[in-house]
Coordinates of C-alpha atoms and ligand atoms in Angstrom, one line a residue:
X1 CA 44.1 -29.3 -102.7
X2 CA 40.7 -28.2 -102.6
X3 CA 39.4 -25.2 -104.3
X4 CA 37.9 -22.6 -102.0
X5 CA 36.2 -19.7 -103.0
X6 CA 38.6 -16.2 -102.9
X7 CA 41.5 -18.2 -101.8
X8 CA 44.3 -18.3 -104.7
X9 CA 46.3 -21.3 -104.7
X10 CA 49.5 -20.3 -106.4
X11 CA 49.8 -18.0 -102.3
X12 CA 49.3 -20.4 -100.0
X13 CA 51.7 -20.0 -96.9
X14 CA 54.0 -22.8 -96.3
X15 CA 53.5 -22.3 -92.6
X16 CA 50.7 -20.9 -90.5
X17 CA 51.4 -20.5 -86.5
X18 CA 48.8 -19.5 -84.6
X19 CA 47.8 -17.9 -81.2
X20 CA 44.6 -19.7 -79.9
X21 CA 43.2 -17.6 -76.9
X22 CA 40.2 -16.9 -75.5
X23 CA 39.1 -20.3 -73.9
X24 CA 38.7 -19.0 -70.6
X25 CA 36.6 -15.8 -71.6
X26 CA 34.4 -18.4 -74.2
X27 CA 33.5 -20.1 -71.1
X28 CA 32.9 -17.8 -68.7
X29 CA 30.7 -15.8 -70.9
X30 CA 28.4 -19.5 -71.1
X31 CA 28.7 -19.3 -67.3
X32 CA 31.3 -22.2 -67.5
X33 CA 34.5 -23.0 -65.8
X34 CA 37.7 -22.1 -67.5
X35 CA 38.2 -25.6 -68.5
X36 CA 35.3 -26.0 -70.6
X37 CA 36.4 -23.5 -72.9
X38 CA 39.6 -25.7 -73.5
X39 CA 37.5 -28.8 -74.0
X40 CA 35.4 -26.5 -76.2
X41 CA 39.2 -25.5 -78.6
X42 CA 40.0 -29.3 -79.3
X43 CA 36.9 -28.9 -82.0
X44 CA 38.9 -25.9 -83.6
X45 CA 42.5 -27.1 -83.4
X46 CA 40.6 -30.1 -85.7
X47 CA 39.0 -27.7 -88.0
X48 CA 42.4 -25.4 -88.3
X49 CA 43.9 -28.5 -89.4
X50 CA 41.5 -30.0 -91.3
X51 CA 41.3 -26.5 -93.5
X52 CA 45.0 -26.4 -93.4
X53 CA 45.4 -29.7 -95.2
X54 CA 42.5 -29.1 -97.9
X55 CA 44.3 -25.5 -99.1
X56 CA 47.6 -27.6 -99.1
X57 CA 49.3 -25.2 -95.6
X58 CA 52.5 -27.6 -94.7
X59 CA 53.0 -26.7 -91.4
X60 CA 50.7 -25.9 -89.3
X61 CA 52.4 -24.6 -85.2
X62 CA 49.8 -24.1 -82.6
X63 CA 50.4 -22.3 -79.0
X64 CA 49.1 -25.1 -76.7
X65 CA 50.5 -24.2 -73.3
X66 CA 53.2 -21.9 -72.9
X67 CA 56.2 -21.3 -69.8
X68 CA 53.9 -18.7 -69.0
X69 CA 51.0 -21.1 -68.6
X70 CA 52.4 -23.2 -65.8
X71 CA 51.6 -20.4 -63.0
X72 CA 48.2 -20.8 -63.9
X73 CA 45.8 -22.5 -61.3
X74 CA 47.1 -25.7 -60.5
X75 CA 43.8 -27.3 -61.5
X76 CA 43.7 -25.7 -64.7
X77 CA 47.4 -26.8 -65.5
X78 CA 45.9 -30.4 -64.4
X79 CA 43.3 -30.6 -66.2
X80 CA 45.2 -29.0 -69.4
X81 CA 47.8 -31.4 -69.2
X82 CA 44.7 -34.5 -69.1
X83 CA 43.1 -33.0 -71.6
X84 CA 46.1 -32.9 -74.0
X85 CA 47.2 -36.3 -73.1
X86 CA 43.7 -37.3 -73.9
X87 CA 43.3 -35.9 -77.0
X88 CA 46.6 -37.2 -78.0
X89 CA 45.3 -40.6 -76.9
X90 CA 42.2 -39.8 -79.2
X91 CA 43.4 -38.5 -82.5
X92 CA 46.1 -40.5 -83.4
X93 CA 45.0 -42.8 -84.9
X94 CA 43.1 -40.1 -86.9
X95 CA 46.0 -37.8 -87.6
X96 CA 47.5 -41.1 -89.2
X97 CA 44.7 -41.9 -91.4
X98 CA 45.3 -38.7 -93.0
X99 CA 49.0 -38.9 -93.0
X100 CA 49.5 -36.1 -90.6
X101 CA 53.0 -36.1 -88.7
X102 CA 53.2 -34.8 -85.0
X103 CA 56.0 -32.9 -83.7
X104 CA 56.3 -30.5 -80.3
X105 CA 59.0 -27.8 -79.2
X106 CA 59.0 -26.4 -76.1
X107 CA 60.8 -27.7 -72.4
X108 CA 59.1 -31.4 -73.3
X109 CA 61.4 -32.3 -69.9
X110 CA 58.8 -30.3 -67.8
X111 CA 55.5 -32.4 -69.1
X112 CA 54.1 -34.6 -66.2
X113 CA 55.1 -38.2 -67.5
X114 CA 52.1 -39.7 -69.1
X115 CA 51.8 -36.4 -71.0
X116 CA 55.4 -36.6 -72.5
X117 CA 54.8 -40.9 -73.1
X118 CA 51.8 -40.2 -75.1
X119 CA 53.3 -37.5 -77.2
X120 CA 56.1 -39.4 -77.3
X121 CA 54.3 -42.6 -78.8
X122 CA 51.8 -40.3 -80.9
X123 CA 55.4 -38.7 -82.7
X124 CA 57.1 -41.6 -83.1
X125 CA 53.9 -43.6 -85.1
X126 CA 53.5 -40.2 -87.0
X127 CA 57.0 -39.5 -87.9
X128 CA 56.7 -40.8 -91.4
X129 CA 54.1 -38.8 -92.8
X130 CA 54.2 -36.0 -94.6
X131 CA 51.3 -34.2 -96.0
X132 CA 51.1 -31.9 -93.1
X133 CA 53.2 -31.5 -90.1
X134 CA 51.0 -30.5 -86.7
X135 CA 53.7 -28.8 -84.4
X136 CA 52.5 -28.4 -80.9
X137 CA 53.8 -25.9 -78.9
X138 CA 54.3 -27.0 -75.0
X139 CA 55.8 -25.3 -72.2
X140 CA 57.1 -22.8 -74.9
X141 CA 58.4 -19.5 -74.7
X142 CA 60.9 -17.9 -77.6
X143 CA 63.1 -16.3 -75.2
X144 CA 63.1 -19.9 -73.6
X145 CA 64.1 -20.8 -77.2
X146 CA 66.9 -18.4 -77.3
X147 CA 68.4 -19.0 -74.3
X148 CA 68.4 -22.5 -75.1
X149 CA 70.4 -22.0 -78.1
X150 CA 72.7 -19.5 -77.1
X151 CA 74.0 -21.9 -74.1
X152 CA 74.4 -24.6 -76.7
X153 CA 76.2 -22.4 -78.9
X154 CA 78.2 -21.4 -75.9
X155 CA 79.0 -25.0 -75.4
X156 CA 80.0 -25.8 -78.7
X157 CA 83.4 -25.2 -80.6
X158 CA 81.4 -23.0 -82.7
X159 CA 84.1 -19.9 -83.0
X160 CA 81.9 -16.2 -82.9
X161 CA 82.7 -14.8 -86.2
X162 CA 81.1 -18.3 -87.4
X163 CA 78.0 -17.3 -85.9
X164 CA 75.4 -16.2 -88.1
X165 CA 71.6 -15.6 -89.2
X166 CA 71.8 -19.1 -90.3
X167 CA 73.9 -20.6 -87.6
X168 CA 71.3 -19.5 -85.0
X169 CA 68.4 -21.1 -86.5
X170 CA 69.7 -24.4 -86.3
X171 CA 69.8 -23.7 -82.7
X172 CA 66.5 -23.2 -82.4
X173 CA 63.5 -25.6 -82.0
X174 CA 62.2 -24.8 -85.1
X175 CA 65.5 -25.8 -86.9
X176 CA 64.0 -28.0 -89.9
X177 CA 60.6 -26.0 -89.7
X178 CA 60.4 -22.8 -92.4
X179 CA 59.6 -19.7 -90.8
X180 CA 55.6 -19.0 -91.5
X181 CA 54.5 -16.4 -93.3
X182 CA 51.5 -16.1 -91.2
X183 CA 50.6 -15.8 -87.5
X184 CA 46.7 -15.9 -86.4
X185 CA 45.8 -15.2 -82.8
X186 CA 42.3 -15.1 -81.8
X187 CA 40.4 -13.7 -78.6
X188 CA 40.7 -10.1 -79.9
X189 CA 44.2 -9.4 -78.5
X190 CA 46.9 -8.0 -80.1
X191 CA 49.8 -8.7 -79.1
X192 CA 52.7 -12.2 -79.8
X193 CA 53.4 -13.3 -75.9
X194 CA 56.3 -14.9 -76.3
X195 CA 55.6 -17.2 -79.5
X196 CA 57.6 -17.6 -82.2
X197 CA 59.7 -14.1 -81.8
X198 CA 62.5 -15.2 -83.9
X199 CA 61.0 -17.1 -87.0
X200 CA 58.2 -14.6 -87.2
X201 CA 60.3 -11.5 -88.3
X202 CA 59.1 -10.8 -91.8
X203 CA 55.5 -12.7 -90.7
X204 CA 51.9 -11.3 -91.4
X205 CA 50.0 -11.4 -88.4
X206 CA 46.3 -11.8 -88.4
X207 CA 44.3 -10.9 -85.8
X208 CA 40.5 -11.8 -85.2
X209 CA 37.9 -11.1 -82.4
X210 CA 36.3 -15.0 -82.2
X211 CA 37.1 -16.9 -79.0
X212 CA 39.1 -19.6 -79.5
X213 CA 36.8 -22.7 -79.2
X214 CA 34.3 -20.6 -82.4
X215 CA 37.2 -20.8 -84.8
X216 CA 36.3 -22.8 -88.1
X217 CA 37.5 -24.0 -91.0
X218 CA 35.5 -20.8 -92.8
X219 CA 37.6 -18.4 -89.9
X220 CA 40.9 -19.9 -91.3
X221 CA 40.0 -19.1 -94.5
X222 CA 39.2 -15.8 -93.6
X223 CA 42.5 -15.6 -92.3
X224 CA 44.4 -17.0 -95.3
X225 CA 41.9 -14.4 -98.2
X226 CA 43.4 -11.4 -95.7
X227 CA 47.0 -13.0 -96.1
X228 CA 46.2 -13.1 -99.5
X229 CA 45.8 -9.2 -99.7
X230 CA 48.7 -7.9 -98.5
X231 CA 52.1 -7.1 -100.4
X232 CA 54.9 -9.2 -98.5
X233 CA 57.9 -6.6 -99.0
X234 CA 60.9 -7.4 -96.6
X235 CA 62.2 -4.1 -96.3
X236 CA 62.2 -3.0 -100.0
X237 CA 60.2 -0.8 -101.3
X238 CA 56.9 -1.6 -102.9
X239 CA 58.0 -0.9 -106.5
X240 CA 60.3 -3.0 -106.2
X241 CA 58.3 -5.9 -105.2
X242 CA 56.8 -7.6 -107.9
X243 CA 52.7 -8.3 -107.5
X244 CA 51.3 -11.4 -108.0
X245 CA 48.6 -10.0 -110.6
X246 CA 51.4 -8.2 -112.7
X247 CA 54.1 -11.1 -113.0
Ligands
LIG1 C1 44.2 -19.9 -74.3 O1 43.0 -19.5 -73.8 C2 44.3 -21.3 -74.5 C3 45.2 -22.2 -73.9 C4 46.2 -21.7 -72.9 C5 45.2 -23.6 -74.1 C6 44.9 -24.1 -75.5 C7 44.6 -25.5 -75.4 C8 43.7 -26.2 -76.2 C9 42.8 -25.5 -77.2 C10 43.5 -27.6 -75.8 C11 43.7 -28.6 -76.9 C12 44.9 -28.4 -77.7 C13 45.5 -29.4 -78.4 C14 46.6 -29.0 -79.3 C15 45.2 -30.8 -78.2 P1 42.9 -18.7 -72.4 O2 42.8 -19.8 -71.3 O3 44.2 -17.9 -72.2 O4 41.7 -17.9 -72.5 P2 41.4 -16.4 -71.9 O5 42.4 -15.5 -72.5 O6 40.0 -16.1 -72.3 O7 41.6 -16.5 -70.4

């Protein structure tokens, strides 16, 4: 773990998720095509992860291409889909090195074939590691999620006064994954769309103006010192949660 200025290490969330928008507006503002603005994010997916792993964040869950996504242009969703098989292709062996293991939820069924090999491949040489886990989100929705699990708990033997908080989770895609404590989206919007809407019910969200492809490691930080700040209370009341400085 590295030390970084402001950032306590006895608070580090377990899991961050986060919410990278704004490609499309990054590019057009450069007078760019949409595309160029994802090209542009593959620099700060590697920095989120890289400052994830020095502050010692476990899991880190990033929104690559939602349900949602796939009525986009049909050349964006191409040239989305190359992109992510490319990078895949190209940080492997990286992600590796530093002991990084892979993992995606979403509809992996609905990935164009080379797309779902190389994941595939990258998941399977990863799936050993365990310093940090990088959860890619693709073709993901929650309420996808949810349906998901409900028609499996339909189809099981499970019997309805069985079915519980916990029950439920292991139905979900997310089933060995913690829920995280923090949820970042950039771009200036504030809203979730569809991420995460179960596991982040007692999550901080953080929200930040930058465009997607200008997040840093420095931004994450930022991020994590705002974290940092607040009181997590889960529905008590604040006297009865115990601050870090007083324990
Ligand atoms: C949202 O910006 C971004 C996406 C839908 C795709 C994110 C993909 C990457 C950063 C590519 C690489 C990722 C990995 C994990 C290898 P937007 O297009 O919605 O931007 P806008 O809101 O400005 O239109």
């Amino acid at each position: 773990m590295v030390d970084i200025e402001g950032i306590d290490q006895n608070n580090i969330p377990n899991h961050v998720a986060i919410i990278m928008d704004g490609n499309g507006r990054w590019a057009r503002e450069k007078g760019h095509e949409r595309i160029f603005g994802h090209l542009n994010g593959v620099e700060a997916v590697r920095a989120s992860l890289k400052a994830a792993r020095k502050i010692g964040v476990k899991f880190l869950t990033l929104y690559a291409f939602s349900t949602e996504n796939w009525n986009r242009p049909k050349e964006e969703v191409d040239a989305l889909m190359d992109l992510l098989v490319k990078t895949i292709v190209e940080e492997v062996k990286d992600l590796h090195e530093n002991k990084v293991k892979l993992r995606a939820i979403g509809s992996l069924d609905s990935l164009p074939e080379a797309c779902r090999k190389e994941l595939d491949e990258a998941v399977e040489q990863t799936k050993d590691n365990g310093e940090v886990e990088l959860v890619l989100a693709l073709s993901y929705s929650a309420r996808w999620e949810i349906v998901e699990a409900i028609r499996k708990i339909a189809a099981s033997d499970v019997k309805s006064e069985d079915i519980d908080e916990s029950l439920v989770a292991e139905y979900l895609a997310t089933r060995d994954l913690p829920d995280p404590e923090l949820m970042i989206r950039t771009s200036g919007e504030q809203r979730i769309s569809n991420f995460l809407l179960w596991q982040i019910a007692y999550s901080e969200l953080y929200f930040t103006p930058k465009f997607w492809p200008d997040f840093r490691e420095d931004d994450f930080y930022d991020a994590i010192r705002d974290y940092q700040r607040r009181q997590r209370r889960f529905g008590k009341t604040s006297e009865q949660v115990i601050i870090p400085e007083q324990e």
